[in-house]
Short mmCIF file of C-alpha atoms in Angstrom, two decimals:
data_model
loop_
_atom_site.label_atom_id
_atom_site.label_comp_id
_atom_site.label_asym_id
_atom_site.label_seq_id
_atom_site.Cartn_x
_atom_site.Cartn_y
_atom_site.Cartn_z
CA UNK A 1426 0.00 0.00 0.00
CA UNK A 1427 2.73 2.43 0.96
CA UNK A 1428 4.67 1.61 -2.20
CA UNK A 1429 1.64 2.30 -4.39
CA UNK A 1430 1.06 5.68 -2.75
CA UNK A 1431 4.77 6.50 -2.92
CA UNK A 1432 4.95 5.53 -6.61
CA UNK A 1433 1.91 7.66 -7.41
CA UNK A 1434 3.40 10.61 -5.53
CA UNK A 1435 6.78 10.24 -7.22
CA UNK A 1436 5.18 10.12 -10.66
CA UNK A 1437 3.16 13.27 -9.93
CA UNK A 1438 6.25 15.03 -8.55
CA UNK A 1439 8.29 14.07 -11.61
CA UNK A 1440 5.65 15.46 -13.98
CA UNK A 1441 5.33 18.64 -11.92
CA UNK A 1442 9.08 19.24 -11.65
CA UNK A 1443 10.02 18.35 -15.22
CA UNK A 1444 6.88 19.56 -16.96
CA UNK A 1445 6.81 16.21 -18.79
CA UNK A 1446 4.00 15.84 -21.30
CA UNK A 1447 2.56 12.91 -23.21
CA UNK A 1448 3.74 13.16 -26.80
CA UNK A 1449 1.26 13.21 -29.65
CA UNK A 1450 -2.40 14.09 -29.78
CA UNK A 1451 -4.93 11.65 -28.33
CA UNK A 1452 -6.86 9.64 -30.88
CA UNK A 1453 -10.44 10.63 -31.56
CA UNK A 1454 -11.57 7.26 -30.20
CA UNK A 1455 -9.72 7.95 -26.94
CA UNK A 1456 -11.22 11.43 -26.77
CA UNK A 1457 -14.73 10.02 -27.28
CA UNK A 1458 -14.15 7.41 -24.56
CA UNK A 1459 -12.83 10.06 -22.16
CA UNK A 1460 -15.91 12.19 -22.80
CA UNK A 1461 -18.22 9.19 -22.25
CA UNK A 1462 -16.50 8.34 -18.95
CA UNK A 1463 -16.74 11.99 -17.88
CA UNK A 1464 -20.44 12.15 -18.77
CA UNK A 1465 -21.10 8.92 -16.87
CA UNK A 1466 -19.31 10.26 -13.78
CA UNK A 1467 -21.53 13.35 -13.90
CA UNK A 1468 -24.55 11.06 -13.41
CA UNK A 1469 -23.13 9.46 -10.24
CA UNK A 1470 -24.83 10.32 -6.94
CA UNK A 1471 -24.37 8.99 -3.41
CA UNK A 1472 -26.67 7.73 -0.65
CA UNK A 1473 -26.23 7.91 3.11
CA UNK A 1474 -24.90 4.69 4.65
CA UNK A 1475 -25.15 4.42 8.45
CA UNK A 1476 -21.85 4.61 10.39
CA UNK A 1477 -19.79 4.90 7.21
CA UNK A 1478 -21.15 8.10 5.67
CA UNK A 1479 -21.98 7.51 2.02
CA UNK A 1480 -21.62 5.25 -0.93
CA UNK A 1481 -22.55 5.42 -4.58
CA UNK A 1482 -26.15 5.16 -5.69
CA UNK A 1483 -26.87 2.32 -8.15
CA UNK A 1484 -26.14 3.33 -11.74
CA UNK A 1485 -25.86 1.59 -15.09
CA UNK A 1486 -24.08 3.31 -17.99
CA UNK A 1487 -21.79 2.33 -20.84
CA UNK A 1488 -18.64 2.73 -18.73
CA UNK A 1489 -19.66 3.00 -15.08
CA UNK A 1490 -21.81 0.43 -13.31
CA UNK A 1491 -22.71 0.50 -9.62
CA UNK A 1492 -24.68 -2.40 -8.15
CA UNK A 1493 -27.63 -2.27 -5.75
CA UNK A 1494 -25.23 -2.32 -2.79
CA UNK A 1495 -23.51 0.87 -3.97
CA UNK A 1496 -20.34 -0.86 -5.18
CA UNK A 1497 -18.76 -0.52 -8.59
CA UNK A 1498 -18.99 -3.76 -10.55
CA UNK A 1499 -15.87 -5.72 -11.49
CA UNK A 1500 -16.04 -7.19 -15.01
CA UNK A 1501 -15.37 -10.92 -15.08
CA UNK A 1502 -15.90 -11.44 -11.36
CA UNK A 1503 -17.30 -14.90 -10.62
CA UNK A 1504 -18.83 -14.47 -7.20
CA UNK A 1505 -20.03 -17.99 -6.50
CA UNK A 1506 -19.49 -20.54 -3.73
CA UNK A 1507 -15.88 -21.70 -3.69
CA UNK A 1508 -14.52 -18.59 -5.43
CA UNK A 1509 -11.35 -16.97 -4.17
CA UNK A 1510 -12.85 -13.72 -2.87
CA UNK A 1511 -11.00 -10.41 -2.55
CA UNK A 1512 -12.41 -7.16 -1.14
CA UNK A 1513 -10.58 -4.05 -2.33
CA UNK A 1514 -11.16 -0.89 -0.26
CA UNK A 1515 -10.02 2.64 -0.94
CA UNK A 1516 -11.06 6.06 -2.18
CA UNK A 1517 -11.48 7.33 -5.73
CA UNK A 1518 -8.30 5.56 -6.87
CA UNK A 1519 -9.90 2.19 -6.10
CA UNK A 1520 -13.39 3.25 -7.19
CA UNK A 1521 -11.84 4.17 -10.52
CA UNK A 1522 -12.43 7.88 -10.91
CA UNK A 1523 -12.16 8.72 -14.60
CA UNK A 1524 -11.83 5.18 -15.97
CA UNK A 1525 -14.22 2.57 -17.31
CA UNK A 1526 -15.20 -0.47 -15.20
CA UNK A 1527 -12.62 -2.67 -16.95
CA UNK A 1528 -9.78 -0.28 -16.11
CA UNK A 1529 -10.18 -0.03 -12.32
CA UNK A 1530 -7.52 -1.49 -10.03
CA UNK A 1531 -9.94 -4.22 -8.85
CA UNK A 1532 -10.68 -5.14 -12.50
CA UNK A 1533 -6.97 -5.52 -13.24
CA UNK A 1534 -6.56 -7.59 -10.07
CA UNK A 1535 -9.54 -9.75 -11.13
CA UNK A 1536 -7.98 -10.54 -14.50
CA UNK A 1537 -4.54 -11.27 -13.03
CA UNK A 1538 -5.79 -13.54 -10.25
CA UNK A 1539 -8.20 -15.43 -12.53
CA UNK A 1540 -5.36 -16.12 -14.94
CA UNK A 1541 -2.93 -17.25 -12.24
CA UNK A 1542 -5.21 -19.15 -9.88
CA UNK A 1543 -7.14 -20.97 -12.61
CA UNK A 1544 -10.26 -21.10 -10.45
CA UNK A 1545 -13.26 -18.81 -9.97
CA UNK A 1546 -12.21 -15.42 -8.59
CA UNK A 1547 -14.46 -12.73 -7.15
CA UNK A 1548 -12.77 -9.35 -6.72
CA UNK A 1549 -15.21 -6.82 -5.25
CA UNK A 1550 -14.56 -3.11 -5.75
CA UNK A 1551 -15.54 -1.57 -2.41
CA UNK A 1552 -13.86 1.78 -3.06
CA UNK A 1553 -15.82 5.02 -2.71
CA UNK A 1554 -14.98 8.65 -3.52
CA UNK A 1555 -13.28 10.39 -0.62
CA UNK A 1556 -13.26 7.44 1.76
CA UNK A 1557 -10.61 7.20 4.46
CA UNK A 1558 -9.21 4.08 6.11
CA UNK A 1559 -11.62 4.57 9.03
CA UNK A 1560 -14.64 4.39 6.73
CA UNK A 1561 -13.17 1.40 4.94
CA UNK A 1562 -12.61 -0.45 8.22
CA UNK A 1563 -16.24 0.18 9.17
CA UNK A 1564 -17.34 -0.99 5.72
CA UNK A 1565 -15.36 -4.21 6.19
CA UNK A 1566 -17.05 -4.74 9.56
CA UNK A 1567 -20.45 -4.21 7.92
CA UNK A 1568 -19.59 -6.78 5.23
CA UNK A 1569 -18.53 -9.28 7.89
CA UNK A 1570 -21.74 -8.65 9.88
CA UNK A 1571 -23.71 -9.49 6.73
CA UNK A 1572 -21.84 -12.81 6.47
CA UNK A 1573 -19.66 -11.83 3.50
CA UNK A 1574 -16.16 -13.07 4.26
CA UNK A 1575 -13.25 -12.51 1.88
CA UNK A 1576 -10.20 -14.69 1.50
CA UNK A 1577 -8.20 -11.47 1.22
CA UNK A 1578 -8.91 -7.80 2.01
CA UNK A 1579 -6.82 -5.10 0.34
CA UNK A 1580 -6.74 -1.46 1.51
CA UNK A 1581 -5.22 1.19 -0.78
CA UNK A 1582 -5.00 4.48 1.06
CA UNK A 1583 -3.01 7.62 1.50
CA UNK A 1584 -4.27 10.94 0.16
CA UNK A 1585 -7.71 11.02 1.79
CA UNK A 1586 -6.29 10.05 5.20
CA UNK A 1587 -3.61 12.73 4.99
CA UNK A 1588 -6.17 15.28 3.80
CA UNK A 1589 -8.47 14.56 6.77
CA UNK A 1590 -5.55 14.92 9.20
CA UNK A 1591 -4.98 18.43 7.87
CA UNK A 1592 -8.51 19.61 8.75
#
């Protein structure tokens, strides 16, 4: 977790210090996809969730899908008895701000684990915009109270926790 946050911070610092830019114009297909993702994000709303604060309201679009429980869907997830189950918690980085369902961190983890484990894998994206590790811990407790038990829980945090500490 710390390495991921450090790598993200180093990349941002490098771009800021050097003024590095991506070479070449984006393709029109990429521009259309970026606009679609942006439009879909504009439709996202949140609902109150006791003890935790909020989570996304269900939504179905071309690029962004949130289930009835307020969690972003993970393409390819096989959530069935006997699956290797992973809960991934975090803020907007985990939720996948600005990317399609298939490009979230949990989606990449889903594909990698399914390929390597050669058995059903269920990676659940439990990230929410602005969440801190405290909210995520409470969300894990709520999942456990409901009888949903992962084989592995992953927490990817940093910015939101630091930001809250500064208030």
